[in-house]
mmCIF file of C-alpha atoms in Angstrom:
data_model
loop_
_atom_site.group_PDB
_atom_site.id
_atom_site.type_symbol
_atom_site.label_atom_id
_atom_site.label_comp_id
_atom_site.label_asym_id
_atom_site.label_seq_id
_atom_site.Cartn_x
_atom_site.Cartn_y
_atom_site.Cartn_z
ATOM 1 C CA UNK Z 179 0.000 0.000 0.000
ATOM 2 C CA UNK Z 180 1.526 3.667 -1.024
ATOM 3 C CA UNK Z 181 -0.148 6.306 0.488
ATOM 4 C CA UNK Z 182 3.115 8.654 0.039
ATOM 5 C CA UNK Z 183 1.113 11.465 -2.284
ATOM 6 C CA UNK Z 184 -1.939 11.711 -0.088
ATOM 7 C CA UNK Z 185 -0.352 11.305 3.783
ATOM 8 C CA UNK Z 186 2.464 13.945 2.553
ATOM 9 C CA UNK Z 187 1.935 16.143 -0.206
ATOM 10 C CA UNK Z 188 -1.641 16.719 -1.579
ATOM 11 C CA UNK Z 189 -4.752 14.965 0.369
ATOM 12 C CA UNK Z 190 -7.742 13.025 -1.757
ATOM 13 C CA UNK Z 191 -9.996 16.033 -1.025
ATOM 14 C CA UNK Z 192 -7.709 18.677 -1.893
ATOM 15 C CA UNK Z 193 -7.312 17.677 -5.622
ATOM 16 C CA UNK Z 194 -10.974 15.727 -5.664
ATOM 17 C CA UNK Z 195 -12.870 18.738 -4.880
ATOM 18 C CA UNK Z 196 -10.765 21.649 -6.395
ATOM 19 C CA UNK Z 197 -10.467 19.630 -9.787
ATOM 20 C CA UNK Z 198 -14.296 18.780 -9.659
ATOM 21 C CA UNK Z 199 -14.027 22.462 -10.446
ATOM 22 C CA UNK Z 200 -11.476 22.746 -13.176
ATOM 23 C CA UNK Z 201 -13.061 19.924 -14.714
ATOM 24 C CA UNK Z 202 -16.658 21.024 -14.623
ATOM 25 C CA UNK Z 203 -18.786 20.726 -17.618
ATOM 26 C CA UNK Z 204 -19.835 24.403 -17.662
ATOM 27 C CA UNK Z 205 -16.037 24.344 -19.322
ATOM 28 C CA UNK Z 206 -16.206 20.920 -21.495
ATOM 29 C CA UNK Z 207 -15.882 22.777 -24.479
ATOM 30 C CA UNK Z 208 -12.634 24.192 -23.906
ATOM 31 C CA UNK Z 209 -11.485 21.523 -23.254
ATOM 32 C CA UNK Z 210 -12.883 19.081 -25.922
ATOM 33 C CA UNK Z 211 -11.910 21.654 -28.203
ATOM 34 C CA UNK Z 212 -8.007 21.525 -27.485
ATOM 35 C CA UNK Z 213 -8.011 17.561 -27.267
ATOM 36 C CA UNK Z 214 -9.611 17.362 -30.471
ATOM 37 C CA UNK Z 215 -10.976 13.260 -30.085
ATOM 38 C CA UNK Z 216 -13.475 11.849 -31.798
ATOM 39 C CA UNK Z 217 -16.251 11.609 -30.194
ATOM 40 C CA UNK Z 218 -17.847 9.008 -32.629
ATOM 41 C CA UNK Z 219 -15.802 6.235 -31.852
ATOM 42 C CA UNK Z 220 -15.469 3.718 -28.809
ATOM 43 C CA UNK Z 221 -12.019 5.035 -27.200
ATOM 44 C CA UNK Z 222 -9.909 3.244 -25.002
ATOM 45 C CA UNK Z 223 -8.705 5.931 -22.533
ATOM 46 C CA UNK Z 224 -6.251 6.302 -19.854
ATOM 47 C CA UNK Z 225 -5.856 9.080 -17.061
ATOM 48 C CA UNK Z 226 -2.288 8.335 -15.861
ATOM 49 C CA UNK Z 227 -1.576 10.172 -12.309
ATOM 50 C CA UNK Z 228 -5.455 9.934 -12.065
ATOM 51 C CA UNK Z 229 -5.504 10.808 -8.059
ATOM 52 C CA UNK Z 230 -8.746 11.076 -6.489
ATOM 53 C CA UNK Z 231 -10.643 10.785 -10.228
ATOM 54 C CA UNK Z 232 -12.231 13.958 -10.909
ATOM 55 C CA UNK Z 233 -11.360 14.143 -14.401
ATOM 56 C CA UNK Z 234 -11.574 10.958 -15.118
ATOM 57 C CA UNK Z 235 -15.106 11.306 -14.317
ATOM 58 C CA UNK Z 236 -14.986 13.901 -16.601
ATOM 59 C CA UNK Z 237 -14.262 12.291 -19.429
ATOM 60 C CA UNK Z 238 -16.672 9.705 -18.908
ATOM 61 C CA UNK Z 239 -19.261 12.095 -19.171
ATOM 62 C CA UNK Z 240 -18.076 13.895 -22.069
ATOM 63 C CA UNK Z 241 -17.152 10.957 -23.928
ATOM 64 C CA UNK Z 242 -19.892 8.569 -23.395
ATOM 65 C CA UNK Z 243 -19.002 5.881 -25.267
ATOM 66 C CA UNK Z 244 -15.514 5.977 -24.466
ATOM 67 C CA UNK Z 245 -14.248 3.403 -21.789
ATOM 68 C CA UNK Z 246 -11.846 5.267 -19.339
ATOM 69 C CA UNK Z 247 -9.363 3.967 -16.838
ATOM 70 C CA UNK Z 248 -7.423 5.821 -14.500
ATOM 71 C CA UNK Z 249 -4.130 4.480 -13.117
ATOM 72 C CA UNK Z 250 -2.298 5.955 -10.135
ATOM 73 C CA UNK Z 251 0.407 5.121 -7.441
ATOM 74 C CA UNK Z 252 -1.406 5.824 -4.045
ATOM 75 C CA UNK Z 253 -3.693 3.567 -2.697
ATOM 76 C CA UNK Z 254 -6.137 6.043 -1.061
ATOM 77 C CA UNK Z 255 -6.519 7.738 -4.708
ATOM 78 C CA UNK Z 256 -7.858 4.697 -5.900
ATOM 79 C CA UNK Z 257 -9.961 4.371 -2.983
ATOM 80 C CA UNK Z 258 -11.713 7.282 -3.206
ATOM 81 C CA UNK Z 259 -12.059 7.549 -6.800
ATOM 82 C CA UNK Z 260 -14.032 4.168 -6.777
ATOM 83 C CA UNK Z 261 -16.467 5.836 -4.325
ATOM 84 C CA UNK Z 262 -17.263 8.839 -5.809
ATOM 85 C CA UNK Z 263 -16.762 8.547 -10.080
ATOM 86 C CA UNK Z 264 -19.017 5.729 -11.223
ATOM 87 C CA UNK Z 265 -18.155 4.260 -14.806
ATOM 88 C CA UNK Z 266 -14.481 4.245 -14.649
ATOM 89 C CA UNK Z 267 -11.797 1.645 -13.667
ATOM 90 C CA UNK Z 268 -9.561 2.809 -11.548
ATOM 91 C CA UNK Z 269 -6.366 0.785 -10.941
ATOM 92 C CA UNK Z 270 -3.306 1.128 -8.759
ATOM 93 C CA UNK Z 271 0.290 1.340 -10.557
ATOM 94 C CA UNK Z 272 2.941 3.230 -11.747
ATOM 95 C CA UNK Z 273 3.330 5.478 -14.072
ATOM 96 C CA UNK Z 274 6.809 4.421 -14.755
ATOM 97 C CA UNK Z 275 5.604 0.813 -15.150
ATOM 98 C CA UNK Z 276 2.360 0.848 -16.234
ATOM 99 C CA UNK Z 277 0.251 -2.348 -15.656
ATOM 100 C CA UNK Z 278 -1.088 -2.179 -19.176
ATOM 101 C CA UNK Z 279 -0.220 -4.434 -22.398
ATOM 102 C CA UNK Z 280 2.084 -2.858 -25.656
ATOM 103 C CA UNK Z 281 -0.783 -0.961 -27.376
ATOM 104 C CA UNK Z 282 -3.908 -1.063 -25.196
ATOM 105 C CA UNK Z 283 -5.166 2.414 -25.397
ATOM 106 C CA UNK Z 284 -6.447 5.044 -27.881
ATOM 107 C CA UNK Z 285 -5.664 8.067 -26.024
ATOM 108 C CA UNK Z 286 -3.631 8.658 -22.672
ATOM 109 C CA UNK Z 287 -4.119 11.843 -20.393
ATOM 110 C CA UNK Z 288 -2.173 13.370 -17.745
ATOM 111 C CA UNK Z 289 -2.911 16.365 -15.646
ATOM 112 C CA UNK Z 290 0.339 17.977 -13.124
ATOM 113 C CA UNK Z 291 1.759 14.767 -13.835
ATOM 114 C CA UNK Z 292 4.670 15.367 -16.194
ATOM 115 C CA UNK Z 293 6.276 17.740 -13.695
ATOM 116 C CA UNK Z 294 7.472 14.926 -11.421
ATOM 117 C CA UNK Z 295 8.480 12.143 -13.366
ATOM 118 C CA UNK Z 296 11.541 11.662 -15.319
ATOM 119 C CA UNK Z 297 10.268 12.291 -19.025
ATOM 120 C CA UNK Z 298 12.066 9.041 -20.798
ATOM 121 C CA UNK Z 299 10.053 7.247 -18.283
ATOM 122 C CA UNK Z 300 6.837 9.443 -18.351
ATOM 123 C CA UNK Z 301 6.584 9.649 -22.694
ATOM 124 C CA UNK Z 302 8.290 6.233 -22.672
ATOM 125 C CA UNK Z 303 5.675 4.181 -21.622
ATOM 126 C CA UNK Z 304 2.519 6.539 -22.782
ATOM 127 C CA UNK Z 305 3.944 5.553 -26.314
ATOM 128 C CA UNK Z 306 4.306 2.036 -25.334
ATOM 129 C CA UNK Z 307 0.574 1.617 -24.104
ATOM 130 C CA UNK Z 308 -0.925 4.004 -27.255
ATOM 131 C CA UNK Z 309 -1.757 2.073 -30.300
ATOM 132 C CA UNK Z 310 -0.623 3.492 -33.797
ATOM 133 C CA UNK Z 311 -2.257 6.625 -34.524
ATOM 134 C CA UNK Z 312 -2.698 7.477 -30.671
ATOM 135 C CA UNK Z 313 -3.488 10.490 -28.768
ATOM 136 C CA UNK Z 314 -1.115 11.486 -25.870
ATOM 137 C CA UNK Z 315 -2.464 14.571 -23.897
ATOM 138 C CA UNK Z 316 -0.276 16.247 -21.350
ATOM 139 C CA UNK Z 317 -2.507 19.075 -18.936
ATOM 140 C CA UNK Z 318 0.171 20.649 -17.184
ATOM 141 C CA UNK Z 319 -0.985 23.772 -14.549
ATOM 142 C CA UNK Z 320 0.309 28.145 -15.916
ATOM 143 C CA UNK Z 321 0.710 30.550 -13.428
ATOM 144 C CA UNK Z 322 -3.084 32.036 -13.038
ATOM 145 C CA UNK Z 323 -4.966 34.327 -10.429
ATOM 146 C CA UNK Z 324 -5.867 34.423 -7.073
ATOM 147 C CA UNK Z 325 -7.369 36.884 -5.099
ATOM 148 C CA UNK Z 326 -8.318 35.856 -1.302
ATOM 149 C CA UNK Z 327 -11.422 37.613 0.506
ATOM 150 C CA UNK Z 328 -10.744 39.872 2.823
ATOM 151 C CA UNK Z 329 -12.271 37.379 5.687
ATOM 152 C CA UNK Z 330 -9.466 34.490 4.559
ATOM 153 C CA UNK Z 331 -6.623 36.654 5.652
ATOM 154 C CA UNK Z 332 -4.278 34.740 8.765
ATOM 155 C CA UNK Z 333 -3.934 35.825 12.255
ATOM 156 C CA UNK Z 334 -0.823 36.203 13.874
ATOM 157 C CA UNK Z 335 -1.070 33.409 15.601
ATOM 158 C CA UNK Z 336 -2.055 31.357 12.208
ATOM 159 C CA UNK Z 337 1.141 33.045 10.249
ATOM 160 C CA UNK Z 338 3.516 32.601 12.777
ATOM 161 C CA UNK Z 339 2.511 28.563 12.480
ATOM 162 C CA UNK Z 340 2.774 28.517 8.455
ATOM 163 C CA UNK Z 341 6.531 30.301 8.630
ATOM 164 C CA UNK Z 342 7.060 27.309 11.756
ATOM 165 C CA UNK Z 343 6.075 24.490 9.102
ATOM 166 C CA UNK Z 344 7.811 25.863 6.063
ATOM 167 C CA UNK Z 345 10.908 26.191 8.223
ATOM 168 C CA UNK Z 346 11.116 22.121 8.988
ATOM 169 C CA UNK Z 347 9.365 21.318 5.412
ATOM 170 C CA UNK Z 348 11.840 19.000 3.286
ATOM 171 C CA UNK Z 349 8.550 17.269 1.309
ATOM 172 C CA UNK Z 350 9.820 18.998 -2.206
ATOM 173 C CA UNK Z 351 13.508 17.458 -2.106
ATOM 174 C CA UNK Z 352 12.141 13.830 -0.192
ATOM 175 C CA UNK Z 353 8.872 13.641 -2.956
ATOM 176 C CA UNK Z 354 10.389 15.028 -5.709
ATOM 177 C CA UNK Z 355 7.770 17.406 -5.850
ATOM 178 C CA UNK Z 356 8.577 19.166 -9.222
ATOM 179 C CA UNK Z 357 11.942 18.178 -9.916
ATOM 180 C CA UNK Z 358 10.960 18.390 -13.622
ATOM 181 C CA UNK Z 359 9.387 21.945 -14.675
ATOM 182 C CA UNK Z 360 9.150 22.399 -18.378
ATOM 183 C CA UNK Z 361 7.773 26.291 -19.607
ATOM 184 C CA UNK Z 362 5.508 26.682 -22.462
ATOM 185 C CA UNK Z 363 8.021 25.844 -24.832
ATOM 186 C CA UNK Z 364 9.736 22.947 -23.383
ATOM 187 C CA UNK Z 365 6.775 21.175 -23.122
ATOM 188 C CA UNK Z 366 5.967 20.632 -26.731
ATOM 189 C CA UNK Z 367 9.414 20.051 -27.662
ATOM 190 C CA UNK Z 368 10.096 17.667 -25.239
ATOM 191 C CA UNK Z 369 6.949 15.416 -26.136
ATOM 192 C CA UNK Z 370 8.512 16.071 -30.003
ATOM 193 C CA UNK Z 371 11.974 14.474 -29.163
ATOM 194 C CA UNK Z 372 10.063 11.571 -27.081
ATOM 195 C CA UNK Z 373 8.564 10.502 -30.614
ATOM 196 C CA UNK Z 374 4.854 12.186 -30.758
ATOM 197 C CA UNK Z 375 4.400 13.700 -33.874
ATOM 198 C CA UNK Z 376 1.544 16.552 -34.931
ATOM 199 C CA UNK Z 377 2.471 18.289 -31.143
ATOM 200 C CA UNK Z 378 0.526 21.562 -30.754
ATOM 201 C CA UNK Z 379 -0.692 23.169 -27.799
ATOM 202 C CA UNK Z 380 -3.762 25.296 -26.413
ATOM 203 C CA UNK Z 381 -4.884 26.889 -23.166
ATOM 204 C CA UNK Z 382 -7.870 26.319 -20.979
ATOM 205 C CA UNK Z 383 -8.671 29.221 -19.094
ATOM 206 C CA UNK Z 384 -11.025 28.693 -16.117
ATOM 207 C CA UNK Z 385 -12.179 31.481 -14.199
ATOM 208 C CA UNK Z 386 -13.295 30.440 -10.482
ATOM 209 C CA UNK Z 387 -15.696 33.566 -8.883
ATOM 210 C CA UNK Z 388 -17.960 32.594 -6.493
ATOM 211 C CA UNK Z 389 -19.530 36.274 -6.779
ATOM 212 C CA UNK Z 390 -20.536 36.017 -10.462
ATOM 213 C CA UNK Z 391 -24.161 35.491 -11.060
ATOM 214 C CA UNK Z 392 -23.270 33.097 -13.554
ATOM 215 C CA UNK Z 393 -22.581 30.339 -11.465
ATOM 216 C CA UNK Z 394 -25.231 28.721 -9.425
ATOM 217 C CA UNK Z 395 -25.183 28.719 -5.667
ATOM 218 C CA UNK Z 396 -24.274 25.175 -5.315
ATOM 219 C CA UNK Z 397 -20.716 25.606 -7.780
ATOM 220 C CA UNK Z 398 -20.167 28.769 -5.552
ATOM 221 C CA UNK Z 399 -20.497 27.739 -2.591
ATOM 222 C CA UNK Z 400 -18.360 24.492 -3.878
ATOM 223 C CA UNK Z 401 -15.735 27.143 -4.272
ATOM 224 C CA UNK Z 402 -15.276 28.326 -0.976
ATOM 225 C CA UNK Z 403 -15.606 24.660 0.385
ATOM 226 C CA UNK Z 404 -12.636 23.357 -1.932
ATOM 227 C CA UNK Z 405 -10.561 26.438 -0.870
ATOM 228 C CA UNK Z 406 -11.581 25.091 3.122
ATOM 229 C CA UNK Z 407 -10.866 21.161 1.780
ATOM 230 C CA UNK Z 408 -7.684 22.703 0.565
ATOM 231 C CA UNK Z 409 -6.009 24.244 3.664
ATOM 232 C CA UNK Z 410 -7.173 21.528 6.328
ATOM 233 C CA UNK Z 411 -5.292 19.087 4.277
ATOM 234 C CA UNK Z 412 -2.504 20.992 4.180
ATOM 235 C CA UNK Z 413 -2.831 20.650 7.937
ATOM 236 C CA UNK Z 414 -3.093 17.083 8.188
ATOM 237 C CA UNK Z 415 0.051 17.059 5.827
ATOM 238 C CA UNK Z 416 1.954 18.879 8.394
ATOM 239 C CA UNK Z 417 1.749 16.366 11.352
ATOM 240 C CA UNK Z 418 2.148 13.701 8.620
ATOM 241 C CA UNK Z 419 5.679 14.859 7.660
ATOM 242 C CA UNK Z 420 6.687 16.627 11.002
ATOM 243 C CA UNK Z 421 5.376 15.265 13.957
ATOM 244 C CA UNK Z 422 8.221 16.183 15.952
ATOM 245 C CA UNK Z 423 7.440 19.806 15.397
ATOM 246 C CA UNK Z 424 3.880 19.790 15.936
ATOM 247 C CA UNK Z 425 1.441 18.336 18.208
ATOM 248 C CA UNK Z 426 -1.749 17.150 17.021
ATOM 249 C CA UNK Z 427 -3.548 19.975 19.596
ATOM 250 C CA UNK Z 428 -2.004 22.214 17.585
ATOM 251 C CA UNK Z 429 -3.338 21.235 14.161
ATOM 252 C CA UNK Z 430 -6.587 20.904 16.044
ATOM 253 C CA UNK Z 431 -6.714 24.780 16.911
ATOM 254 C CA UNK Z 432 -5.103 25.175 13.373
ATOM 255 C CA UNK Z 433 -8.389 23.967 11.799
ATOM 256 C CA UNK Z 434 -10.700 25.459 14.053
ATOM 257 C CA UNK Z 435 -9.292 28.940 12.897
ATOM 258 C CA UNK Z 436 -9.565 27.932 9.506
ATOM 259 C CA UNK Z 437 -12.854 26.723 9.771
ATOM 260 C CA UNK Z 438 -14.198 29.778 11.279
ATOM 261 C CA UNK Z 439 -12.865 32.054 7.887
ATOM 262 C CA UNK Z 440 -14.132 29.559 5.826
ATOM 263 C CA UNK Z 441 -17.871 29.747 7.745
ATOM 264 C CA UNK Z 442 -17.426 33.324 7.137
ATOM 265 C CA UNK Z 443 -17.280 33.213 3.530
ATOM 266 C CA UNK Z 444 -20.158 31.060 3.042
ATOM 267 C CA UNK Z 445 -22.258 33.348 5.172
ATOM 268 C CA UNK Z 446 -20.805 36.341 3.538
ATOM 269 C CA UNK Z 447 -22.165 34.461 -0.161
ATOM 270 C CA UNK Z 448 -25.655 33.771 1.356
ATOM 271 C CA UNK Z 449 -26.346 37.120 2.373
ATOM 272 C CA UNK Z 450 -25.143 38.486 -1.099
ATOM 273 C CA UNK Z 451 -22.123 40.437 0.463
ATOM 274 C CA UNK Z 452 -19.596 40.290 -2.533
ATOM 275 C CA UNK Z 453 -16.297 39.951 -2.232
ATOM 276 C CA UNK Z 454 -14.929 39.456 -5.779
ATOM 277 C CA UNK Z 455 -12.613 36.701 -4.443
ATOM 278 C CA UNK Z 456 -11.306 34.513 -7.655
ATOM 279 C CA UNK Z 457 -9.301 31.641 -8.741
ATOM 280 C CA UNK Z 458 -8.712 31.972 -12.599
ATOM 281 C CA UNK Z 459 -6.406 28.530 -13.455
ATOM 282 C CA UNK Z 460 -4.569 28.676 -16.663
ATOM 283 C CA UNK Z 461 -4.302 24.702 -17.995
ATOM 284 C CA UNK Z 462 -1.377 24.275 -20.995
ATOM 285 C CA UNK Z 463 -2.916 20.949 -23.202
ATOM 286 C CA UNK Z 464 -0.264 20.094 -25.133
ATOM 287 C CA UNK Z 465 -1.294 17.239 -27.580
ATOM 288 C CA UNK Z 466 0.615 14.587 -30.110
ATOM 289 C CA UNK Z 467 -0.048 12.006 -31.825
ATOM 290 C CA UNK Z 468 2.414 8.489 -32.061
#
């Protein structure tokens, strides 16, 4: 059992509920747009890096008569996704090994995925599982926006913890969180040299304002929860990878403190008091074909 990703770096509800978001269908046409499948035929696809499942769901419902699997390393990923995205087999396994025969699939995915793993290894074995005339899709996360309400803003007490836990925090260097950032260049050329020919790119833009009228209550107030989901992980994380720092009281007033701005919010969006808080993501789909 691995549970390295989801004990130490990002929990299951962190990237569950925040990509729920991203990969809403009030923004399936961007996307379908930039990964260009047909949607006539019976696909064969794989979400490598899949965590939680969120988009994987996605896809299901966008391509219904697609058949989607979604592979990942950590075992409480795969747990959760099986309770919460119907329609999709979700297996555990790495994406340096993948568990699946020389040409199984029509189309593999990733989303933050090619950031962390060694990209012999990570276009390697997409182009080993893709049959001839295969689509590999690589989502990879652009500097966006974020504006926090005023109410979300730490007190000392909060702040002085954060600078505490960044101070002891080694989880980049022992995770190898990132170790492989490509810019919008890079990117394309590196899935180009890896053997994918036909490699362009395109950006999904996906603009997160729990103030605009144009989202119903229930996506807005979604919002605010993932942003809550989001920090009390983070908390969790923290006596995960430095117990000897922190006692679990600690954590405990932690979240209480974070709870309370996070209550705020919500009431602040029920009474209509706007705040113009916003979380615009900027997605990079780069796309080739083998």
């Amino acid at each position: 059992m691995n549970l390295t990703w989801s004990s130490y770096v990002q929990g299951e509800k962190t990237l569950y509920y925040s990509r729920r978001l991203r990969f809403n269908d009030m923004f399936m046409e961007q996307y379908k747009t930039l990964f260009a499948l047909d949607n006539r035929k019976n696909l064969e696809i794989l979400e490598i890096g899949c965590g939680p499942g969120a988009l994987a769901g996605a896809l299901r419902r966008w391509y219904p008569k697609a058949k989607v699997t979604g592979v990942d390393l950590d075992s409480e990923f795969i747990r959760f996704a099986k309770e919460h995205e119907e329609g999709v087999a979700f297996v555990e396994g790495d994406v340096k090994e993948l568990p699946f025969a020389d040409k199984s699939f029509d189309v593999v995915i990733s989303n933050t995925v090619s950031e962390h793993i060694e990209p012999s290894g990570f276009y390697g074995e997409q182009l080993r599982v893709l049959r001839d005339g295969g689509v590999c899709l690589v989502l990879s996360s652009r500097r966006g926006i974020c504006v926090a309400p005023n109410c979300a803003v730490l007190s000392e007490k909060e702040r002085a913890f954060w600078d505490r836990a960044r101070k002891y925090d080694d989880s980049i260097e022992k995770f190898s969180i990132c170790k492989y950032p490509m810019n919008e260049s890079e990117l394309p050329a590196t899935m180009e040299r890896y053997g994918f020919r036909e490699v362009r790119t395109g950006y999904a833009v996906i603009n997160l304002t729990p103030d605009d009228p144009k989202y119903p209550q229930t996506m807005a107030l979604d919002m605010i929860e993932a942003d809550r989901y989001s920090e009390l992980d983070a908390l969790d994380s923290v006596l995960c990878t430095m117990p000897e720092h922190f006692l679990a009281e600690e954590i405990g007033e932690m979240k209480c403190l974070a709870n309370a701005r996070y209550d705020v919010r919500a009431e602040q969006y029920k009474r209509g008091e706007k705040q113009w808080d916003t979380n615009v993501s900027v997605i990079l789909v780069v796309r080739g074909v083998k």
